[in-house]
Coordinates of C-alpha atoms in Angstrom, one line a residue:
M136 CA 38.7 -46.7 -94.8
S137 CA 39.8 -50.1 -96.1
Q138 CA 43.3 -51.2 -95.5
G139 CA 45.6 -50.3 -98.3
A140 CA 43.1 -48.2 -100.2
E141 CA 44.1 -44.7 -101.3
P142 CA 42.0 -42.2 -99.2
R143 CA 39.5 -40.0 -100.9
G144 CA 39.5 -36.3 -100.2
V145 CA 37.6 -33.1 -101.0
T146 CA 38.9 -29.5 -100.9
V147 CA 36.5 -26.6 -100.4
R148 CA 37.3 -22.9 -100.9
V149 CA 35.5 -20.5 -98.5
P150 CA 35.6 -16.7 -98.3
G151 CA 35.7 -14.3 -95.4
K152 CA 32.9 -11.8 -94.7
I153 CA 32.5 -8.2 -93.7
N154 CA 29.4 -6.6 -92.1
L155 CA 28.2 -3.7 -94.2
E156 CA 25.8 -3.0 -91.3
L157 CA 25.6 -4.3 -87.8
V158 CA 22.8 -3.1 -85.6
V159 CA 23.0 -4.4 -82.0
G160 CA 19.8 -4.8 -80.1
P161 CA 19.1 -5.8 -76.5
L162 CA 20.9 -8.6 -74.6
R163 CA 18.8 -11.8 -74.8
E164 CA 18.2 -14.4 -72.1
D165 CA 20.6 -16.8 -73.8
G166 CA 23.5 -14.3 -73.5
Y167 CA 23.5 -13.2 -77.1
H168 CA 22.4 -9.8 -78.5
E169 CA 19.5 -9.5 -80.9
L170 CA 21.1 -8.4 -84.2
A171 CA 20.2 -7.0 -87.6
T172 CA 23.1 -7.2 -89.9
V173 CA 24.0 -7.2 -93.6
F174 CA 26.6 -9.8 -94.4
H175 CA 28.8 -9.6 -97.5
T176 CA 31.4 -12.1 -98.6
V177 CA 34.7 -10.9 -100.0
G178 CA 37.4 -12.7 -102.1
I179 CA 39.9 -13.6 -99.3
Y180 CA 39.8 -17.4 -99.0
D181 CA 40.6 -20.3 -96.7
Y182 CA 40.9 -23.8 -98.1
V183 CA 39.7 -26.8 -96.1
T184 CA 40.5 -30.4 -97.2
A185 CA 38.7 -33.4 -95.7
I186 CA 40.4 -36.8 -96.2
E187 CA 39.0 -40.2 -95.2
S188 CA 40.8 -41.4 -92.1
D189 CA 40.5 -43.9 -89.2
R190 CA 40.8 -41.0 -86.7
W191 CA 39.8 -37.4 -86.3
S192 CA 42.5 -34.8 -86.8
V193 CA 43.1 -31.3 -88.0
Q194 CA 46.2 -29.6 -89.3
V195 CA 46.4 -25.8 -89.8
S196 CA 48.8 -24.0 -92.1
G197 CA 49.0 -20.8 -94.1
A198 CA 49.6 -17.1 -93.7
T199 CA 47.2 -16.6 -90.8
A200 CA 47.5 -20.0 -89.1
E201 CA 49.1 -18.6 -85.9
G202 CA 46.8 -19.1 -82.9
V203 CA 44.3 -21.4 -84.7
P204 CA 43.9 -24.6 -82.7
G205 CA 45.0 -27.8 -84.2
N206 CA 42.9 -30.0 -81.9
S207 CA 39.3 -30.9 -81.1
T208 CA 38.4 -27.4 -80.1
N209 CA 38.8 -26.2 -83.8
L210 CA 35.4 -25.3 -85.1
A211 CA 35.9 -27.1 -88.4
I212 CA 36.5 -30.5 -86.7
R213 CA 33.6 -29.8 -84.5
A214 CA 31.5 -29.2 -87.6
A215 CA 32.6 -32.4 -89.2
K216 CA 31.8 -34.4 -86.1
A217 CA 28.4 -32.8 -85.7
L218 CA 27.5 -33.7 -89.3
A219 CA 28.7 -37.3 -88.7
R220 CA 26.6 -37.6 -85.6
R221 CA 23.5 -36.2 -87.3
Y222 CA 23.6 -38.5 -90.2
G223 CA 25.1 -41.6 -88.6
V224 CA 28.4 -41.6 -90.5
E225 CA 30.9 -44.0 -89.3
G226 CA 34.6 -43.4 -89.6
A227 CA 36.4 -40.1 -89.4
V228 CA 38.2 -37.4 -91.4
A229 CA 41.6 -35.7 -91.3
L230 CA 41.1 -32.0 -92.0
G231 CA 43.7 -29.7 -93.5
I232 CA 43.1 -26.0 -93.2
E233 CA 45.0 -23.4 -95.2
K234 CA 44.4 -20.1 -93.5
N235 CA 44.4 -16.8 -95.3
I236 CA 41.4 -15.1 -93.7
P237 CA 42.5 -12.9 -90.7
V238 CA 42.1 -14.6 -87.3
A239 CA 40.0 -12.7 -84.7
G240 CA 39.6 -10.0 -87.2
G241 CA 35.9 -9.6 -87.6
M242 CA 35.8 -11.6 -90.8
A243 CA 34.5 -14.9 -89.5
G244 CA 37.5 -17.0 -90.3
G245 CA 36.6 -19.8 -87.9
S246 CA 33.0 -19.8 -89.0
A247 CA 34.1 -19.9 -92.6
D248 CA 36.2 -23.0 -91.9
A249 CA 33.3 -24.7 -90.2
A250 CA 31.0 -24.0 -93.2
A251 CA 33.7 -25.4 -95.5
A252 CA 34.1 -28.5 -93.4
L253 CA 30.4 -29.2 -93.6
V254 CA 30.4 -28.8 -97.4
A255 CA 33.6 -30.9 -97.7
C256 CA 32.3 -33.8 -95.5
D257 CA 28.9 -33.7 -97.2
A258 CA 30.6 -34.3 -100.5
L259 CA 33.1 -36.8 -99.1
W260 CA 30.4 -38.9 -97.5
D261 CA 28.0 -38.5 -100.5
L262 CA 25.2 -37.2 -98.2
Q263 CA 23.9 -35.0 -101.1
L264 CA 22.5 -32.4 -98.6
T265 CA 21.3 -29.0 -99.7
R266 CA 22.7 -25.9 -98.1
D267 CA 19.4 -25.4 -96.4
E268 CA 19.6 -28.9 -94.9
L269 CA 23.1 -28.0 -93.6
E270 CA 21.9 -24.8 -92.0
P271 CA 20.6 -26.2 -88.7
I272 CA 23.9 -27.8 -87.9
A273 CA 25.7 -24.7 -89.0
A274 CA 23.5 -22.5 -86.7
G275 CA 24.4 -24.7 -83.8
L276 CA 28.1 -24.0 -84.4
G277 CA 28.0 -20.2 -84.6
S278 CA 26.0 -17.2 -85.7
D279 CA 28.0 -16.6 -88.9
V280 CA 28.3 -20.2 -90.1
P281 CA 25.0 -20.4 -91.9
F282 CA 25.8 -17.4 -94.0
L283 CA 29.2 -18.7 -95.1
L284 CA 27.4 -21.8 -96.6
H285 CA 25.7 -19.5 -99.0
G286 CA 27.8 -16.3 -99.4
G287 CA 26.8 -13.3 -101.4
T288 CA 25.0 -10.5 -99.5
A289 CA 22.3 -11.3 -97.0
I290 CA 20.4 -9.8 -94.0
G291 CA 21.0 -11.7 -90.8
S292 CA 18.6 -11.5 -87.8
G293 CA 18.2 -13.2 -84.5
R294 CA 21.9 -13.6 -83.4
G295 CA 22.7 -13.5 -87.1
E296 CA 21.8 -17.1 -88.1
R297 CA 18.4 -16.3 -89.7
L298 CA 19.1 -15.2 -93.3
A299 CA 17.3 -13.4 -96.1
P300 CA 19.2 -12.8 -99.3
V301 CA 19.7 -9.2 -100.5
L302 CA 19.3 -8.4 -104.2
A303 CA 22.7 -6.9 -105.1
R304 CA 23.8 -6.6 -108.7
G305 CA 27.4 -6.0 -109.7
E306 CA 30.5 -5.9 -107.4
L307 CA 32.1 -3.7 -104.8
H308 CA 35.8 -3.0 -104.5
W309 CA 37.3 -3.2 -101.0
V310 CA 40.7 -2.4 -99.4
L311 CA 41.1 -4.2 -96.0
W312 CA 43.4 -3.0 -93.3
V313 CA 44.2 -6.0 -91.1
S314 CA 46.0 -5.6 -87.8
N315 CA 49.2 -7.4 -87.4
K316 CA 48.7 -7.6 -83.6
P317 CA 46.5 -9.9 -81.6
G318 CA 42.8 -9.5 -82.5
L319 CA 39.9 -8.4 -80.5
S320 CA 37.7 -10.8 -78.5
T321 CA 34.1 -10.7 -79.8
P322 CA 32.6 -11.1 -76.2
Q323 CA 34.9 -8.3 -75.0
V324 CA 33.7 -5.9 -77.8
Y325 CA 30.1 -6.6 -77.1
A326 CA 30.6 -6.1 -73.4
E327 CA 32.3 -2.8 -74.1
C328 CA 29.4 -1.8 -76.3
D329 CA 27.0 -2.5 -73.4
R330 CA 29.2 -0.5 -71.1
L331 CA 29.4 2.5 -73.3
R332 CA 25.6 2.5 -73.9
A333 CA 24.9 2.1 -70.1
A334 CA 27.3 5.0 -69.4
A335 CA 25.5 7.2 -72.0
G336 CA 22.0 6.2 -70.8
V337 CA 21.2 4.8 -74.3
Q338 CA 17.8 3.0 -74.6
V339 CA 18.4 0.0 -76.8
A340 CA 15.6 -0.7 -79.3
D341 CA 14.9 -3.8 -81.3
P342 CA 17.3 -3.8 -84.3
V343 CA 16.2 -3.3 -87.8
P344 CA 18.3 -3.1 -91.0
S345 CA 18.7 0.2 -92.9
G346 CA 16.5 0.7 -95.9
D347 CA 19.1 3.1 -97.3
L348 CA 21.7 0.3 -97.4
V349 CA 19.4 -2.3 -99.0
A350 CA 18.4 0.2 -101.6
A351 CA 22.0 1.2 -102.4
L352 CA 23.0 -2.4 -102.8
R353 CA 20.3 -2.9 -105.5
T354 CA 22.3 -0.7 -107.8
M355 CA 25.8 -1.0 -106.1
D356 CA 26.2 2.7 -106.2
T357 CA 29.5 3.1 -104.4
D358 CA 28.7 6.5 -102.9
A359 CA 25.3 5.4 -101.6
V360 CA 26.7 2.1 -100.2
G361 CA 29.6 4.0 -98.6
A362 CA 27.3 6.5 -96.9
A363 CA 25.1 3.7 -95.5
L364 CA 27.8 1.6 -93.9
H365 CA 27.2 1.4 -90.2
N366 CA 28.4 -0.7 -87.2
D367 CA 27.1 -0.3 -83.7
L368 CA 30.2 -2.1 -82.4
Q369 CA 32.6 0.3 -84.0
E370 CA 32.8 2.7 -81.1
A371 CA 33.5 -0.2 -78.7
A372 CA 36.2 -1.6 -81.0
C373 CA 37.8 1.8 -81.3
S374 CA 37.6 2.2 -77.5
L375 CA 39.5 -1.0 -76.9
Y376 CA 41.9 -0.5 -79.8
P377 CA 42.3 3.2 -80.4
V378 CA 44.6 2.8 -83.4
L379 CA 41.4 2.0 -85.4
D380 CA 40.4 5.7 -85.2
D381 CA 43.7 6.6 -87.0
V382 CA 43.1 3.9 -89.6
L383 CA 39.6 5.1 -90.4
E384 CA 40.7 8.7 -90.6
A385 CA 43.6 7.8 -92.9
G386 CA 41.6 5.8 -95.3
L387 CA 38.9 8.5 -95.7
E388 CA 41.4 11.2 -96.1
L389 CA 43.0 9.2 -98.9
G390 CA 39.8 9.0 -100.8
A391 CA 37.8 6.0 -99.6
Q392 CA 34.1 6.4 -100.3
G393 CA 33.1 4.5 -97.2
A394 CA 34.8 3.0 -94.2
I395 CA 33.7 0.5 -91.5
V396 CA 35.2 -1.7 -88.8
S397 CA 34.1 -5.2 -89.8
G398 CA 32.0 -7.0 -87.1
S399 CA 33.8 -6.9 -83.8
G400 CA 37.0 -5.8 -85.5
P401 CA 39.8 -5.0 -85.7
T402 CA 39.7 -5.4 -89.5
V403 CA 38.8 -2.1 -91.3
A404 CA 37.0 -2.2 -94.7
F405 CA 37.3 0.7 -97.1
L406 CA 35.0 1.0 -100.0
V407 CA 36.3 2.4 -103.3
G408 CA 34.8 2.7 -106.8
T409 CA 37.3 0.8 -109.0
Q410 CA 40.2 -1.6 -108.9
A411 CA 42.6 1.3 -109.8
A412 CA 41.3 3.3 -106.8
A413 CA 41.8 0.2 -104.6
I414 CA 45.5 0.0 -105.7
D415 CA 45.9 3.7 -105.0
L416 CA 44.4 3.5 -101.6
S417 CA 46.5 0.4 -100.7
V418 CA 49.7 2.3 -101.6
G419 CA 48.6 5.4 -99.7
L420 CA 47.7 3.4 -96.5
A421 CA 51.0 1.5 -96.7
A422 CA 52.9 4.7 -96.9
R423 CA 51.0 6.6 -94.3
G424 CA 50.2 3.9 -91.7
P425 CA 49.2 2.8 -89.1
D426 CA 51.1 -0.4 -89.7
G427 CA 49.0 -3.3 -90.8
D428 CA 48.5 -5.9 -93.5
I429 CA 46.7 -4.4 -96.4
R430 CA 44.6 -6.5 -98.8
R431 CA 42.4 -5.9 -101.8
A432 CA 39.2 -7.8 -102.5
T433 CA 35.9 -7.7 -104.4
G434 CA 32.5 -8.8 -103.2
P435 CA 30.1 -10.4 -103.1
V436 CA 31.4 -13.8 -103.9
A437 CA 30.0 -17.3 -103.5
G438 CA 30.1 -19.1 -100.2
A439 CA 31.8 -22.5 -99.5
Q440 CA 32.4 -24.4 -102.7
V441 CA 34.0 -27.7 -103.7
V442 CA 37.1 -27.0 -105.8
Q443 CA 38.7 -30.4 -105.9
S444 CA 37.8 -34.0 -105.1
I445 CA 39.5 -37.4 -104.9
V446 CA 42.8 -35.7 -103.9
P447 CA 45.8 -37.5 -102.3
P448 CA 47.0 -36.3 -99.0
G449 CA 49.3 -33.2 -99.1
P450 CA 52.9 -33.2 -98.0
G451 CA 53.2 -34.1 -94.3
F452 CA 49.5 -34.8 -94.0
T453 CA 48.7 -37.9 -91.9
G454 CA 45.4 -39.7 -92.0

């Protein structure tokens, strides 16, 4: 950045995701499990701003900022550095992250920020890369990052990084119960899943997505989608965090047409048919408990998108 010049910046909005289905297969040699999953973005957003700078930095603010690292271990700054290395970009960026997606909640908040950083820096540096060209870098950062570049609804395979879009017309209405206590560790939940399966003598087969869910998504029939929701990690998440059983029971008794722990949890997603039903369920959950943050959202929504460019630094932002 030239001395005295006003720094350029780009802001990207990126949604969180839920897993409508998560089928966990055998443990691979690389330490990951083979997966078949159906990703679905919902309208709860983080905002990531990349501003030209002479040094790398990241600042985190917002409703769910607690516990998110503001140093070089942050996945978003790692994404920006990886893009710079790959394309020989000199200089650096100062990243500002406004957090609204739950942290360690099974909604891929860190992966979303990494995807947003890739899109923001691509625009800032005028690399003019397609999302497909960004995917290899995204896949090296985490299993969910490639999907958050695109958004929508998609089948993920491998460890989740190989994507195939799902034809899904219309929208779904969701009520999300978000724990207000520390989240679950993804490796811990997978380990508990393995333990429970070994104890039960379960033979783990190669994972395949459900035809019922894919068919239901073509018409967005709420009852059919709700009946097809499935997560192999749900039992493990409930084992480690038993209050989730109470949350699931409460939502279904209050009229949800489907319920699922998202990813490794502990966020619980309830499917309803209308916005009015979402409001009713939100009120019912708040009155009945268990205690948690209750949000309403629709999906699918677009992945990481530029919403503003050539912005000045925000208050207190140092580049």
